[in-house]
Amino acid sequence: QKEVEQNSGPLSVPEGAIASLNCTYSDRGSQSFFWYRQYSGKSPELIMSIYSNGDKEDGRFTAQLNKASQYVSLLIRDSQPSDSATYLCAVITGSGTYKYIFGTGTRLKVLA
Amino acid sequence: GAGVSQSPRYKVAKRGQDVALRCDPISGHVSLFWYQQALGQGPEFLTYFQNEAQLDKSGLPSDRFFAERPEGSVSTLKIQRTQQEDSAVYLCASSLAWGQGALENTIYFGEGSWLTVV
């Protein structure tokens, strides 16, 4: 079992819809969770971080964390074609460590 | 500079050639990471520096890979006797420090060095 798992997609949604991206992780002691966006040929850029159970909203983005179920999700409201990219989930496993473990990413396509 | 800077951006190496990839982190950032990203995959951890100390090199795939950060700022990743399986994007990232706070933990990536071994 991979430490961080994501559906590779592609996930296709129409413009204006909500895109829902999911990620599960195996280390129950994980404390820090991140979503990165990566456009083709570009480096990952941080969208959001989340540390506590529940929802965290930032503009059109909402991160959701459920430590009991070991999943973290990202919702993108009012999806735009410019949101088309690969979304990487990253987890810092355990406490006091520094190693980001990345999933393979989910490719999102927003259809105009 | 404002962001993490990497060079060269693109490198084509003949199999067996040695390559050196350079990373200039964000000014003042203590922590520096190297990741390897193969096509269609997420970044894979290679190594971690805190200032000049290499605290973790567990992700380096073989003894052909070597990284250094002698003065605690610029870092170089060296790959000796390159093989085709080394073809990937090599991403450097830095963070302010490493602690419990969100600010310290957030890592920022450079644009990457695209290595193709032919």
CSV table of C-alpha atoms in Angstrom, one decimal:
chain,number,residue,atom,x,y,z
A,1,GLN,CA,0.0,0.0,0.0
A,2,LYS,CA,1.3,3.4,-1.0
A,3,GLU,CA,1.7,5.9,1.8
A,4,VAL,CA,-0.4,8.5,0.0
A,5,GLU,CA,-2.9,7.5,-2.6
A,6,GLN,CA,-4.8,9.5,-5.1
A,7,ASN,CA,-7.0,8.6,-8.1
A,8,SER,CA,-4.9,9.5,-11.1
A,9,GLY,CA,-7.9,10.6,-13.2
A,10,PRO,CA,-8.5,12.4,-15.4
A,11,LEU,CA,-11.4,14.0,-13.5
A,12,SER,CA,-13.5,16.0,-16.0
A,13,VAL,CA,-16.0,18.6,-14.7
A,14,PRO,CA,-17.9,21.2,-16.6
A,15,GLU,CA,-17.0,24.9,-16.1
A,16,GLY,CA,-18.7,26.3,-13.0
A,17,ALA,CA,-19.1,22.9,-11.3
A,18,ILE,CA,-17.6,21.7,-8.1
A,19,ALA,CA,-14.5,19.6,-8.5
A,20,SER,CA,-13.8,17.1,-5.7
A,21,LEU,CA,-10.4,15.6,-5.3
A,22,ASN,CA,-9.6,12.9,-2.7
A,23,CYS,CA,-6.5,11.6,-1.0
A,24,THR,CA,-6.0,8.8,1.5
A,25,TYR,CA,-2.9,8.2,3.6
A,26,SER,CA,-1.6,5.3,5.6
A,27,ASP,CA,0.3,6.7,8.5
A,28,ARG,CA,-2.2,7.4,11.3
A,29,GLY,CA,0.3,9.6,13.0
A,30,SER,CA,0.4,12.1,10.1
A,31,GLN,CA,-0.1,15.7,11.3
A,32,SER,CA,0.3,18.0,8.3
A,33,PHE,CA,-1.5,17.9,4.9
A,34,PHE,CA,-1.0,19.9,1.8
A,35,TRP,CA,-2.5,20.4,-1.6
A,36,TYR,CA,-0.3,21.4,-4.5
A,37,ARG,CA,-1.3,22.3,-8.0
A,38,GLN,CA,1.1,21.5,-10.9
A,39,TYR,CA,0.5,22.7,-14.4
A,40,SER,CA,2.1,20.7,-17.2
A,41,GLY,CA,5.8,21.4,-17.4
A,42,LYS,CA,5.8,23.5,-14.3
A,43,SER,CA,6.7,23.0,-10.6
A,44,PRO,CA,4.2,22.3,-7.9
A,45,GLU,CA,2.7,25.4,-6.2
A,46,LEU,CA,1.0,25.3,-2.8
A,47,ILE,CA,-2.7,25.8,-2.7
A,48,MET,CA,-3.6,25.0,0.9
A,49,SER,CA,-2.3,23.4,4.0
A,50,ILE,CA,-4.5,21.8,6.7
A,51,TYR,CA,-3.6,20.5,10.1
A,52,SER,CA,-6.8,20.0,12.1
A,53,ASN,CA,-9.9,17.9,11.4
A,54,GLY,CA,-12.7,19.8,9.6
A,55,ASP,CA,-12.9,22.3,6.8
A,56,LYS,CA,-10.6,25.1,5.8
A,57,GLU,CA,-11.7,27.5,3.2
A,58,ASP,CA,-9.6,29.9,1.0
A,59,GLY,CA,-11.5,31.6,-1.8
A,60,ARG,CA,-12.9,28.9,-4.2
A,61,PHE,CA,-10.9,26.2,-2.5
A,62,THR,CA,-11.9,24.1,0.6
A,63,ALA,CA,-9.7,21.5,2.1
A,64,GLN,CA,-11.3,18.9,4.3
A,65,LEU,CA,-9.5,16.6,6.7
A,66,ASN,CA,-10.8,13.5,8.5
A,67,LYS,CA,-8.0,11.9,10.6
A,68,ALA,CA,-10.2,9.1,11.8
A,69,SER,CA,-10.8,8.0,8.3
A,70,GLN,CA,-7.4,9.0,7.1
A,71,TYR,CA,-8.5,11.1,4.2
A,72,VAL,CA,-8.1,14.6,3.0
A,73,SER,CA,-10.0,16.2,0.2
A,74,LEU,CA,-9.9,19.4,-1.9
A,75,LEU,CA,-13.1,21.0,-3.3
A,76,ILE,CA,-12.8,23.6,-6.0
A,77,ARG,CA,-16.0,25.6,-6.4
A,78,ASP,CA,-17.0,27.4,-9.6
A,79,SER,CA,-14.3,25.4,-11.5
A,80,GLN,CA,-12.6,27.3,-14.3
A,81,PRO,CA,-10.7,26.0,-17.3
A,82,SER,CA,-7.6,27.6,-15.8
A,83,ASP,CA,-8.0,25.1,-12.9
A,84,SER,CA,-7.1,22.3,-15.3
A,85,ALA,CA,-3.9,20.9,-13.8
A,86,THR,CA,-2.6,18.0,-11.7
A,87,TYR,CA,-3.4,18.2,-8.0
A,88,LEU,CA,-0.9,16.7,-5.7
A,89,CYS,CA,-1.7,15.7,-2.1
A,90,ALA,CA,1.2,15.7,0.3
A,91,VAL,CA,1.5,14.5,3.8
A,92,ILE,CA,4.2,14.9,6.5
A,93,THR,CA,4.1,11.5,8.1
A,94,GLY,CA,4.6,11.2,11.8
A,95,SER,CA,5.5,14.1,14.1
A,96,GLY,CA,8.7,15.9,14.2
A,97,THR,CA,9.6,14.8,10.7
A,98,TYR,CA,10.1,16.9,7.6
A,99,LYS,CA,9.6,14.5,4.8
A,100,TYR,CA,6.7,15.4,2.4
A,101,ILE,CA,5.3,12.3,0.9
A,102,PHE,CA,3.4,13.0,-2.3
A,103,GLY,CA,0.7,11.1,-4.0
A,104,THR,CA,0.9,10.5,-7.7
A,105,GLY,CA,-1.6,13.4,-8.3
A,106,THR,CA,-5.1,13.7,-9.9
A,107,ARG,CA,-5.4,15.3,-13.3
A,108,LEU,CA,-8.3,17.7,-13.4
A,109,LYS,CA,-9.8,18.8,-16.7
A,110,VAL,CA,-12.4,21.6,-16.5
A,111,LEU,CA,-14.4,21.7,-19.7
A,112,ALA,CA,-15.4,25.1,-21.1
B,1,GLY,CA,16.1,36.2,-5.5
B,2,ALA,CA,12.4,36.0,-4.8
B,3,GLY,CA,12.0,32.3,-5.4
B,4,VAL,CA,14.0,29.0,-5.6
B,5,SER,CA,16.2,29.1,-8.6
B,6,GLN,CA,17.5,26.0,-10.4
B,7,SER,CA,20.0,25.5,-13.2
B,8,PRO,CA,20.3,24.2,-15.7
B,9,ARG,CA,16.6,24.1,-16.6
B,10,TYR,CA,17.2,21.5,-19.2
B,11,LYS,CA,20.0,19.0,-19.6
B,12,VAL,CA,20.6,16.2,-22.1
B,13,ALA,CA,23.3,13.9,-21.0
B,14,LYS,CA,24.8,10.9,-22.7
B,15,ARG,CA,24.7,7.7,-20.8
B,16,GLY,CA,27.7,7.5,-18.5
B,17,GLN,CA,28.2,11.2,-18.3
B,18,ASP,CA,28.3,13.1,-15.0
B,19,VAL,CA,25.9,15.9,-14.3
B,20,ALA,CA,25.6,18.6,-11.7
B,21,LEU,CA,22.3,20.4,-10.9
B,22,ARG,CA,22.3,23.6,-8.9
B,23,CYS,CA,19.8,25.0,-6.5
B,24,ASP,CA,19.7,28.5,-5.1
B,25,PRO,CA,17.0,28.5,-2.3
B,26,ILE,CA,15.0,31.4,-1.1
B,27,SER,CA,17.2,33.8,0.9
B,28,GLY,CA,17.1,33.0,4.6
B,29,HIS,CA,15.6,29.5,4.2
B,30,VAL,CA,17.3,27.0,6.4
B,31,SER,CA,15.8,23.8,5.0
B,32,LEU,CA,16.5,22.5,1.5
B,33,PHE,CA,15.1,19.5,-0.2
B,34,TRP,CA,15.7,17.6,-3.4
B,35,TYR,CA,12.9,15.6,-5.0
B,36,GLN,CA,12.9,13.5,-8.2
B,37,GLN,CA,9.7,13.5,-10.3
B,38,ALA,CA,9.3,11.0,-13.1
B,39,LEU,CA,6.7,11.5,-15.8
B,40,GLY,CA,3.2,11.0,-14.5
B,41,GLN,CA,4.3,10.5,-10.9
B,42,GLY,CA,4.4,12.7,-7.8
B,43,PRO,CA,7.7,14.0,-6.5
B,44,GLU,CA,9.8,11.5,-4.6
B,45,PHE,CA,12.0,12.6,-1.7
B,46,LEU,CA,15.8,12.3,-2.3
B,47,THR,CA,17.5,14.3,0.4
B,48,TYR,CA,17.2,17.0,3.1
B,49,PHE,CA,19.6,19.6,4.4
B,50,GLN,CA,19.3,21.8,7.4
B,51,ASN,CA,21.8,24.6,6.8
B,52,GLU,CA,24.9,22.8,5.6
B,53,ALA,CA,24.1,19.5,7.4
B,54,GLN,CA,22.6,16.7,5.3
B,55,LEU,CA,20.2,15.2,7.8
B,56,ASP,CA,18.6,12.7,5.5
B,57,LYS,CA,19.8,11.1,2.3
B,58,SER,CA,17.6,8.0,2.5
B,59,GLY,CA,15.9,8.7,-0.8
B,60,LEU,CA,19.0,8.9,-3.0
B,61,PRO,CA,18.5,5.9,-5.4
B,62,SER,CA,22.1,4.8,-5.5
B,63,ASP,CA,25.7,5.8,-4.6
B,64,ARG,CA,25.9,7.5,-8.0
B,65,PHE,CA,23.8,10.3,-6.5
B,66,PHE,CA,25.5,12.9,-4.2
B,67,ALA,CA,24.3,16.2,-2.8
B,68,GLU,CA,26.0,18.9,-0.9
B,69,ARG,CA,25.3,22.3,0.5
B,70,PRO,CA,28.7,23.4,1.8
B,71,GLU,CA,27.8,26.9,3.0
B,72,GLY,CA,24.2,26.4,3.9
B,73,SER,CA,22.8,28.2,1.0
B,74,VAL,CA,23.4,26.9,-2.6
B,75,SER,CA,23.1,23.2,-3.1
B,76,THR,CA,24.3,20.9,-5.8
B,77,LEU,CA,23.0,17.5,-6.8
B,78,LYS,CA,25.5,15.4,-8.6
B,79,ILE,CA,24.7,12.3,-10.6
B,80,GLN,CA,27.7,10.2,-11.7
B,81,ARG,CA,27.7,7.8,-14.7
B,82,THR,CA,24.1,8.7,-15.6
B,83,GLN,CA,21.7,6.0,-16.7
B,84,GLN,CA,18.5,6.2,-18.7
B,85,GLU,CA,16.4,5.6,-15.6
B,86,ASP,CA,17.8,8.8,-14.1
B,87,SER,CA,15.8,10.8,-16.7
B,88,ALA,CA,13.4,12.9,-14.6
B,89,VAL,CA,12.7,16.3,-13.3
B,90,TYR,CA,14.8,17.2,-10.3
B,91,LEU,CA,13.0,19.6,-8.0
B,92,CYS,CA,14.6,21.6,-5.3
B,93,ALA,CA,12.5,23.1,-2.6
B,94,SER,CA,13.2,25.2,0.5
B,95,SER,CA,11.5,26.2,3.7
B,96,LEU,CA,12.1,28.8,6.3
B,97,ALA,CA,13.0,26.3,8.9
B,98,TRP,CA,11.4,23.2,10.3
B,99,GLY,CA,8.9,23.4,13.2
B,100,GLN,CA,5.4,23.1,14.2
B,101,GLY,CA,4.2,26.3,12.5
B,102,ALA,CA,2.6,26.4,9.1
B,103,LEU,CA,5.0,29.1,8.0
B,104,GLU,CA,8.1,27.2,8.8
B,105,ASN,CA,6.8,23.9,7.3
B,106,THR,CA,5.7,25.2,4.0
B,107,ILE,CA,8.1,24.3,1.2
B,108,TYR,CA,8.5,26.2,-2.0
B,109,PHE,CA,9.6,24.5,-5.2
B,110,GLY,CA,11.9,25.7,-7.9
B,111,GLU,CA,11.1,25.3,-11.6
B,112,GLY,CA,13.1,22.1,-11.7
B,113,SER,CA,15.9,20.7,-13.8
B,114,TRP,CA,14.7,18.4,-16.6
B,115,LEU,CA,17.3,15.7,-17.2
B,116,THR,CA,17.2,13.5,-20.2
B,117,VAL,CA,19.8,10.7,-20.5
B,118,VAL,CA,20.2,9.4,-24.0
